[in-house]
Amino acid sequence: MTTKERYTNVIKWFQENMPVAETELHYNDNPFHLLIAVILSAQCTDKRVNMITPKLFEDFPTPESMMDVSSDVIFEYIKSCSFPNNKAKHLVGMAKKLVEEFNREVPDDIDDLQKLPGVGRKTANVIASVVYNKPAMAVDTHVFRVSERIGLTTNSKNTLQTEKTLVQYIPEELISTAHHWLILHGRYICQARRPKCEICGLRPWCRYYQNLPPIKK
């Protein structure tokens, strides 16, 4: 099976079986709030983030409202997530930079987004993709793992390499959706410790499954 054939079949399966794929983070269609949620989601589950953010969003609806408080105040809202000290500082710094350098608007440019505290390439790609519908492929641990297991990538050394390979083969108009396909597949089916191959529809094209030893009868 060629790489192109694998991509064609995997994409077709997702289109037929997961036509609607979107972020599971709650953000009320507010780009600023999505940015907060994605920063908080680093090494933390979406479920936990969604438990934290309602009160945070209510009390800090705009960058201006967040930039004027201390990180200690934000810490009290987010202390149940991972790395709350650093994330609290990032959120306050991010809000301040939005106000002072970006006219209170979340930028749509990948490079500009990465100028914000707490925003790396993955987060920037999420915002560009989800908010601005740009063909940006955010590679988190799920996307990195699933892409390698299925065979969409081969021996990727880092997330940037994975991103470049996926963008090369996935049609531009599907990149934003494909990001969510791979995340959701990794979250619920192709899990890290024990992938649920027995219920996975991608078995005919999955390199990992094809290389499993035969089941002894």
PDB file of C-alpha atoms in Angstrom:
ATOM      1  CA  MET A   1       0.000   0.000   0.000  1.00  0.00           C
ATOM      2  CA  THR A   2       1.394   3.378  -0.968  1.00  0.00           C
ATOM      3  CA  THR A   3       1.304   6.360   1.378  1.00  0.00           C
ATOM      4  CA  LYS A   4      -1.150   8.117  -0.931  1.00  0.00           C
ATOM      5  CA  GLU A   5      -3.485   5.100  -0.909  1.00  0.00           C
ATOM      6  CA  ARG A   6      -3.352   4.953   2.899  1.00  0.00           C
ATOM      7  CA  TYR A   7      -4.250   8.630   3.202  1.00  0.00           C
ATOM      8  CA  THR A   8      -7.057   8.326   0.645  1.00  0.00           C
ATOM      9  CA  ASN A   9      -8.694   5.426   2.464  1.00  0.00           C
ATOM     10  CA  VAL A  10      -8.219   6.831   5.972  1.00  0.00           C
ATOM     11  CA  ILE A  11      -9.680  10.195   4.949  1.00  0.00           C
ATOM     12  CA  LYS A  12     -12.609   8.508   3.214  1.00  0.00           C
ATOM     13  CA  TRP A  13     -13.345   6.452   6.336  1.00  0.00           C
ATOM     14  CA  PHE A  14     -13.331   9.521   8.563  1.00  0.00           C
ATOM     15  CA  GLN A  15     -15.560  11.447   6.154  1.00  0.00           C
ATOM     16  CA  GLU A  16     -18.111   8.634   6.202  1.00  0.00           C
ATOM     17  CA  ASN A  17     -17.925   7.782   9.908  1.00  0.00           C
ATOM     18  CA  MET A  18     -17.074  11.075  11.580  1.00  0.00           C
ATOM     19  CA  PRO A  19     -18.557  13.791   9.337  1.00  0.00           C
ATOM     20  CA  VAL A  20     -18.759  16.224  12.251  1.00  0.00           C
ATOM     21  CA  ALA A  21     -15.496  16.634  14.161  1.00  0.00           C
ATOM     22  CA  GLU A  22     -14.792  19.649  16.333  1.00  0.00           C
ATOM     23  CA  THR A  23     -13.082  20.700  19.529  1.00  0.00           C
ATOM     24  CA  GLU A  24     -14.495  19.373  22.802  1.00  0.00           C
ATOM     25  CA  LEU A  25     -13.353  22.480  24.649  1.00  0.00           C
ATOM     26  CA  HIS A  26     -16.188  24.827  25.627  1.00  0.00           C
ATOM     27  CA  TYR A  27     -15.619  28.466  24.750  1.00  0.00           C
ATOM     28  CA  ASN A  28     -18.951  30.125  23.881  1.00  0.00           C
ATOM     29  CA  ASP A  29     -17.730  31.035  20.371  1.00  0.00           C
ATOM     30  CA  ASN A  30     -15.404  33.579  21.960  1.00  0.00           C
ATOM     31  CA  PRO A  31     -11.850  33.477  20.479  1.00  0.00           C
ATOM     32  CA  PHE A  32     -10.349  34.891  23.681  1.00  0.00           C
ATOM     33  CA  HIS A  33     -11.999  32.191  25.735  1.00  0.00           C
ATOM     34  CA  LEU A  34     -10.881  29.451  23.347  1.00  0.00           C
ATOM     35  CA  LEU A  35      -7.337  30.749  23.658  1.00  0.00           C
ATOM     36  CA  ILE A  36      -7.614  30.524  27.453  1.00  0.00           C
ATOM     37  CA  ALA A  37      -8.998  26.984  27.218  1.00  0.00           C
ATOM     38  CA  VAL A  38      -6.290  25.761  24.852  1.00  0.00           C
ATOM     39  CA  ILE A  39      -3.533  27.217  27.050  1.00  0.00           C
ATOM     40  CA  LEU A  40      -5.072  25.442  30.031  1.00  0.00           C
ATOM     41  CA  SER A  41      -5.391  22.172  28.099  1.00  0.00           C
ATOM     42  CA  ALA A  42      -1.629  21.644  27.845  1.00  0.00           C
ATOM     43  CA  GLN A  43      -0.983  18.304  29.604  1.00  0.00           C
ATOM     44  CA  CYS A  44      -4.496  18.486  31.024  1.00  0.00           C
ATOM     45  CA  THR A  45      -7.719  16.842  29.880  1.00  0.00           C
ATOM     46  CA  ASP A  46     -10.435  18.786  28.077  1.00  0.00           C
ATOM     47  CA  LYS A  47     -12.875  17.469  30.671  1.00  0.00           C
ATOM     48  CA  ARG A  48     -10.919  19.102  33.481  1.00  0.00           C
ATOM     49  CA  VAL A  49     -10.529  22.356  31.541  1.00  0.00           C
ATOM     50  CA  ASN A  50     -14.275  22.490  30.896  1.00  0.00           C
ATOM     51  CA  MET A  51     -14.869  22.170  34.639  1.00  0.00           C
ATOM     52  CA  ILE A  52     -12.545  25.105  35.348  1.00  0.00           C
ATOM     53  CA  THR A  53     -13.489  27.603  32.662  1.00  0.00           C
ATOM     54  CA  PRO A  54     -17.163  28.557  33.248  1.00  0.00           C
ATOM     55  CA  LYS A  55     -16.428  30.709  36.302  1.00  0.00           C
ATOM     56  CA  LEU A  56     -13.205  31.990  34.750  1.00  0.00           C
ATOM     57  CA  PHE A  57     -15.048  33.068  31.595  1.00  0.00           C
ATOM     58  CA  GLU A  58     -17.811  34.669  33.621  1.00  0.00           C
ATOM     59  CA  ASP A  59     -15.441  36.787  35.690  1.00  0.00           C
ATOM     60  CA  PHE A  60     -12.988  37.538  32.866  1.00  0.00           C
ATOM     61  CA  PRO A  61     -14.988  38.007  29.660  1.00  0.00           C
ATOM     62  CA  THR A  62     -12.376  40.200  27.946  1.00  0.00           C
ATOM     63  CA  PRO A  63      -8.585  40.619  27.823  1.00  0.00           C
ATOM     64  CA  GLU A  64      -8.931  43.946  29.640  1.00  0.00           C
ATOM     65  CA  SER A  65     -10.636  42.317  32.597  1.00  0.00           C
ATOM     66  CA  MET A  66      -7.879  39.711  32.924  1.00  0.00           C
ATOM     67  CA  MET A  67      -4.803  41.872  32.373  1.00  0.00           C
ATOM     68  CA  ASP A  68      -5.402  43.951  35.485  1.00  0.00           C
ATOM     69  CA  VAL A  69      -5.400  41.113  38.019  1.00  0.00           C
ATOM     70  CA  SER A  70      -2.439  39.262  39.458  1.00  0.00           C
ATOM     71  CA  SER A  71      -1.528  35.727  38.511  1.00  0.00           C
ATOM     72  CA  ASP A  72      -2.332  34.773  42.123  1.00  0.00           C
ATOM     73  CA  VAL A  73      -5.960  35.652  41.474  1.00  0.00           C
ATOM     74  CA  ILE A  74      -6.086  33.542  38.309  1.00  0.00           C
ATOM     75  CA  PHE A  75      -4.352  30.697  40.133  1.00  0.00           C
ATOM     76  CA  GLU A  76      -7.340  30.311  42.452  1.00  0.00           C
ATOM     77  CA  TYR A  77      -9.585  29.650  39.436  1.00  0.00           C
ATOM     78  CA  ILE A  78      -7.294  27.134  37.739  1.00  0.00           C
ATOM     79  CA  LYS A  79      -5.457  25.440  40.603  1.00  0.00           C
ATOM     80  CA  SER A  80      -7.010  22.046  39.838  1.00  0.00           C
ATOM     81  CA  CYS A  81      -5.392  21.868  36.401  1.00  0.00           C
ATOM     82  CA  SER A  82      -1.802  20.920  35.637  1.00  0.00           C
ATOM     83  CA  PHE A  83       0.953  23.516  36.156  1.00  0.00           C
ATOM     84  CA  PRO A  84      -1.423  26.201  37.486  1.00  0.00           C
ATOM     85  CA  ASN A  85       1.333  28.609  38.548  1.00  0.00           C
ATOM     86  CA  ASN A  86       2.858  28.881  35.097  1.00  0.00           C
ATOM     87  CA  LYS A  87      -0.502  28.906  33.343  1.00  0.00           C
ATOM     88  CA  ALA A  88      -1.822  31.691  35.579  1.00  0.00           C
ATOM     89  CA  LYS A  89       1.178  33.847  34.672  1.00  0.00           C
ATOM     90  CA  HIS A  90       0.748  33.010  30.991  1.00  0.00           C
ATOM     91  CA  LEU A  91      -2.937  33.944  31.001  1.00  0.00           C
ATOM     92  CA  VAL A  92      -2.348  37.345  32.565  1.00  0.00           C
ATOM     93  CA  GLY A  93       0.588  38.000  30.239  1.00  0.00           C
ATOM     94  CA  MET A  94      -1.391  36.860  27.214  1.00  0.00           C
ATOM     95  CA  ALA A  95      -4.303  39.161  28.044  1.00  0.00           C
ATOM     96  CA  LYS A  96      -1.969  42.116  28.531  1.00  0.00           C
ATOM     97  CA  LYS A  97      -0.228  41.512  25.210  1.00  0.00           C
ATOM     98  CA  LEU A  98      -3.564  41.238  23.379  1.00  0.00           C
ATOM     99  CA  VAL A  99      -4.561  44.643  24.705  1.00  0.00           C
ATOM    100  CA  GLU A 100      -1.223  46.379  24.214  1.00  0.00           C
ATOM    101  CA  GLU A 101      -0.146  44.915  20.868  1.00  0.00           C
ATOM    102  CA  PHE A 102      -3.137  43.379  19.118  1.00  0.00           C
ATOM    103  CA  ASN A 103      -5.971  45.846  19.697  1.00  0.00           C
ATOM    104  CA  ARG A 104      -7.719  43.413  22.069  1.00  0.00           C
ATOM    105  CA  GLU A 105      -8.220  40.904  19.238  1.00  0.00           C
ATOM    106  CA  VAL A 106      -6.897  37.350  19.053  1.00  0.00           C
ATOM    107  CA  PRO A 107      -4.656  37.399  15.960  1.00  0.00           C
ATOM    108  CA  ASP A 108      -5.195  34.996  13.077  1.00  0.00           C
ATOM    109  CA  ASP A 109      -1.524  34.746  12.083  1.00  0.00           C
ATOM    110  CA  ILE A 110       0.474  31.752  13.371  1.00  0.00           C
ATOM    111  CA  ASP A 111       3.596  33.817  14.042  1.00  0.00           C
ATOM    112  CA  ASP A 112       1.679  36.569  15.833  1.00  0.00           C
ATOM    113  CA  LEU A 113      -0.130  34.039  17.986  1.00  0.00           C
ATOM    114  CA  GLN A 114       3.173  32.542  19.092  1.00  0.00           C
ATOM    115  CA  LYS A 115       4.227  35.935  20.440  1.00  0.00           C
ATOM    116  CA  LEU A 116       1.625  35.530  23.185  1.00  0.00           C
ATOM    117  CA  PRO A 117       2.750  34.052  26.535  1.00  0.00           C
ATOM    118  CA  GLY A 118       1.816  30.392  26.843  1.00  0.00           C
ATOM    119  CA  VAL A 119       1.189  29.967  23.115  1.00  0.00           C
ATOM    120  CA  GLY A 120       3.371  27.525  21.208  1.00  0.00           C
ATOM    121  CA  ARG A 121       2.931  26.292  17.673  1.00  0.00           C
ATOM    122  CA  LYS A 122       0.303  23.708  18.587  1.00  0.00           C
ATOM    123  CA  THR A 123      -1.899  26.235  20.365  1.00  0.00           C
ATOM    124  CA  ALA A 124      -1.421  28.766  17.573  1.00  0.00           C
ATOM    125  CA  ASN A 125      -2.506  26.185  15.007  1.00  0.00           C
ATOM    126  CA  VAL A 126      -5.596  25.299  17.039  1.00  0.00           C
ATOM    127  CA  ILE A 127      -6.696  28.932  17.160  1.00  0.00           C
ATOM    128  CA  ALA A 128      -5.981  29.525  13.466  1.00  0.00           C
ATOM    129  CA  SER A 129      -7.871  26.374  12.557  1.00  0.00           C
ATOM    130  CA  VAL A 130     -10.883  26.511  14.885  1.00  0.00           C
ATOM    131  CA  VAL A 131     -11.471  30.264  15.010  1.00  0.00           C
ATOM    132  CA  TYR A 132     -10.315  31.354  11.574  1.00  0.00           C
ATOM    133  CA  ASN A 133     -10.813  28.125   9.603  1.00  0.00           C
ATOM    134  CA  LYS A 134      -7.267  28.214   8.285  1.00  0.00           C
ATOM    135  CA  PRO A 135      -5.578  25.031   7.000  1.00  0.00           C
ATOM    136  CA  ALA A 136      -3.462  24.661  10.137  1.00  0.00           C
ATOM    137  CA  MET A 137      -2.616  21.234  11.553  1.00  0.00           C
ATOM    138  CA  ALA A 138      -2.145  21.292  15.317  1.00  0.00           C
ATOM    139  CA  VAL A 139      -0.151  18.266  16.454  1.00  0.00           C
ATOM    140  CA  ASP A 140      -0.676  17.222  20.051  1.00  0.00           C
ATOM    141  CA  THR A 141       0.201  13.878  21.637  1.00  0.00           C
ATOM    142  CA  HIS A 142      -2.892  12.208  20.149  1.00  0.00           C
ATOM    143  CA  VAL A 143      -2.219  13.413  16.606  1.00  0.00           C
ATOM    144  CA  PHE A 144       1.476  12.510  16.882  1.00  0.00           C
ATOM    145  CA  ARG A 145       0.733   8.996  18.160  1.00  0.00           C
ATOM    146  CA  VAL A 146      -2.175   8.169  15.856  1.00  0.00           C
ATOM    147  CA  SER A 147      -0.430   9.440  12.729  1.00  0.00           C
ATOM    148  CA  GLU A 148       2.580   7.250  13.425  1.00  0.00           C
ATOM    149  CA  ARG A 149       0.564   4.165  14.368  1.00  0.00           C
ATOM    150  CA  ILE A 150      -1.725   4.276  11.363  1.00  0.00           C
ATOM    151  CA  GLY A 151       1.183   4.943   9.037  1.00  0.00           C
ATOM    152  CA  LEU A 152       0.343   8.471   7.958  1.00  0.00           C
ATOM    153  CA  THR A 153       3.834   9.374   9.134  1.00  0.00           C
ATOM    154  CA  THR A 154       6.960   7.278   9.430  1.00  0.00           C
ATOM    155  CA  ASN A 155       9.537   7.714  12.182  1.00  0.00           C
ATOM    156  CA  SER A 156       8.630  11.340  12.843  1.00  0.00           C
ATOM    157  CA  LYS A 157      11.171  12.822  15.214  1.00  0.00           C
ATOM    158  CA  ASN A 158       9.018  15.711  16.431  1.00  0.00           C
ATOM    159  CA  THR A 159       5.615  17.339  16.108  1.00  0.00           C
ATOM    160  CA  LEU A 160       6.756  19.788  13.433  1.00  0.00           C
ATOM    161  CA  GLN A 161       7.841  16.945  11.189  1.00  0.00           C
ATOM    162  CA  THR A 162       4.473  15.258  11.718  1.00  0.00           C
ATOM    163  CA  GLU A 163       2.666  18.505  10.930  1.00  0.00           C
ATOM    164  CA  LYS A 164       4.552  19.006   7.672  1.00  0.00           C
ATOM    165  CA  THR A 165       3.874  15.441   6.522  1.00  0.00           C
ATOM    166  CA  LEU A 166       0.155  15.602   7.289  1.00  0.00           C
ATOM    167  CA  VAL A 167      -0.220  18.961   5.552  1.00  0.00           C
ATOM    168  CA  GLN A 168       1.586  17.556   2.516  1.00  0.00           C
ATOM    169  CA  TYR A 169      -0.883  14.705   2.005  1.00  0.00           C
ATOM    170  CA  ILE A 170      -4.210  15.945   3.386  1.00  0.00           C
ATOM    171  CA  PRO A 171      -6.236  18.183   1.031  1.00  0.00           C
ATOM    172  CA  GLU A 172      -6.090  21.767   2.233  1.00  0.00           C
ATOM    173  CA  GLU A 173      -9.848  22.082   2.690  1.00  0.00           C
ATOM    174  CA  LEU A 174      -9.831  19.071   5.054  1.00  0.00           C
ATOM    175  CA  ILE A 175      -6.842  19.941   7.242  1.00  0.00           C
ATOM    176  CA  SER A 176      -8.850  21.718   9.952  1.00  0.00           C
ATOM    177  CA  THR A 177     -11.286  18.823  10.239  1.00  0.00           C
ATOM    178  CA  ALA A 178      -8.551  16.178  10.005  1.00  0.00           C
ATOM    179  CA  HIS A 179      -6.931  17.671  13.093  1.00  0.00           C
ATOM    180  CA  HIS A 180     -10.069  16.804  15.070  1.00  0.00           C
ATOM    181  CA  TRP A 181     -10.460  13.403  13.413  1.00  0.00           C
ATOM    182  CA  LEU A 182      -7.056  12.349  14.652  1.00  0.00           C
ATOM    183  CA  ILE A 183      -7.482  13.838  18.128  1.00  0.00           C
ATOM    184  CA  LEU A 184     -10.855  12.190  18.718  1.00  0.00           C
ATOM    185  CA  HIS A 185      -9.670   8.883  17.293  1.00  0.00           C
ATOM    186  CA  GLY A 186      -6.683   8.973  19.629  1.00  0.00           C
ATOM    187  CA  ARG A 187      -8.777   9.975  22.611  1.00  0.00           C
ATOM    188  CA  TYR A 188     -11.435   7.274  22.276  1.00  0.00           C
ATOM    189  CA  ILE A 189     -10.112   4.474  20.038  1.00  0.00           C
ATOM    190  CA  CYS A 190      -6.362   4.571  19.365  1.00  0.00           C
ATOM    191  CA  GLN A 191      -5.461   5.131  23.003  1.00  0.00           C
ATOM    192  CA  ALA A 192      -1.880   5.233  24.187  1.00  0.00           C
ATOM    193  CA  ARG A 193      -1.663   2.200  26.456  1.00  0.00           C
ATOM    194  CA  ARG A 194      -4.107  -0.117  24.727  1.00  0.00           C
ATOM    195  CA  PRO A 195      -5.528   0.833  21.369  1.00  0.00           C
ATOM    196  CA  LYS A 196      -9.008  -0.563  20.798  1.00  0.00           C
ATOM    197  CA  CYS A 197      -8.125  -2.261  17.532  1.00  0.00           C
ATOM    198  CA  GLU A 198     -11.039  -4.675  17.847  1.00  0.00           C
ATOM    199  CA  ILE A 199     -13.546  -1.870  17.243  1.00  0.00           C
ATOM    200  CA  CYS A 200     -11.456   0.345  14.982  1.00  0.00           C
ATOM    201  CA  GLY A 201     -12.696   0.884  11.449  1.00  0.00           C
ATOM    202  CA  LEU A 202      -9.240   1.850  10.205  1.00  0.00           C
ATOM    203  CA  ARG A 203      -7.816  -1.666  10.541  1.00  0.00           C
ATOM    204  CA  PRO A 204      -7.615  -2.349   6.778  1.00  0.00           C
ATOM    205  CA  TRP A 205      -5.187   0.559   6.337  1.00  0.00           C
ATOM    206  CA  CYS A 206      -3.483   0.701   9.739  1.00  0.00           C
ATOM    207  CA  ARG A 207       0.206  -0.155   9.762  1.00  0.00           C
ATOM    208  CA  TYR A 208       0.159  -0.938  13.490  1.00  0.00           C
ATOM    209  CA  TYR A 209      -2.728  -3.409  13.165  1.00  0.00           C
ATOM    210  CA  GLN A 210      -1.222  -5.077  10.114  1.00  0.00           C
ATOM    211  CA  ASN A 211       1.985  -5.701  12.033  1.00  0.00           C
ATOM    212  CA  LEU A 212       0.315  -7.276  15.060  1.00  0.00           C
ATOM    213  CA  PRO A 213       1.117 -10.960  15.563  1.00  0.00           C
ATOM    214  CA  PRO A 214      -1.721 -13.283  14.489  1.00  0.00           C
ATOM    215  CA  ILE A 215      -4.151 -14.354  17.192  1.00  0.00           C
ATOM    216  CA  LYS A 216      -3.553 -17.934  18.276  1.00  0.00           C
ATOM    217  CA  LYS A 217      -6.624 -20.143  18.066  1.00  0.00           C
TER     218      LYS A 217
END
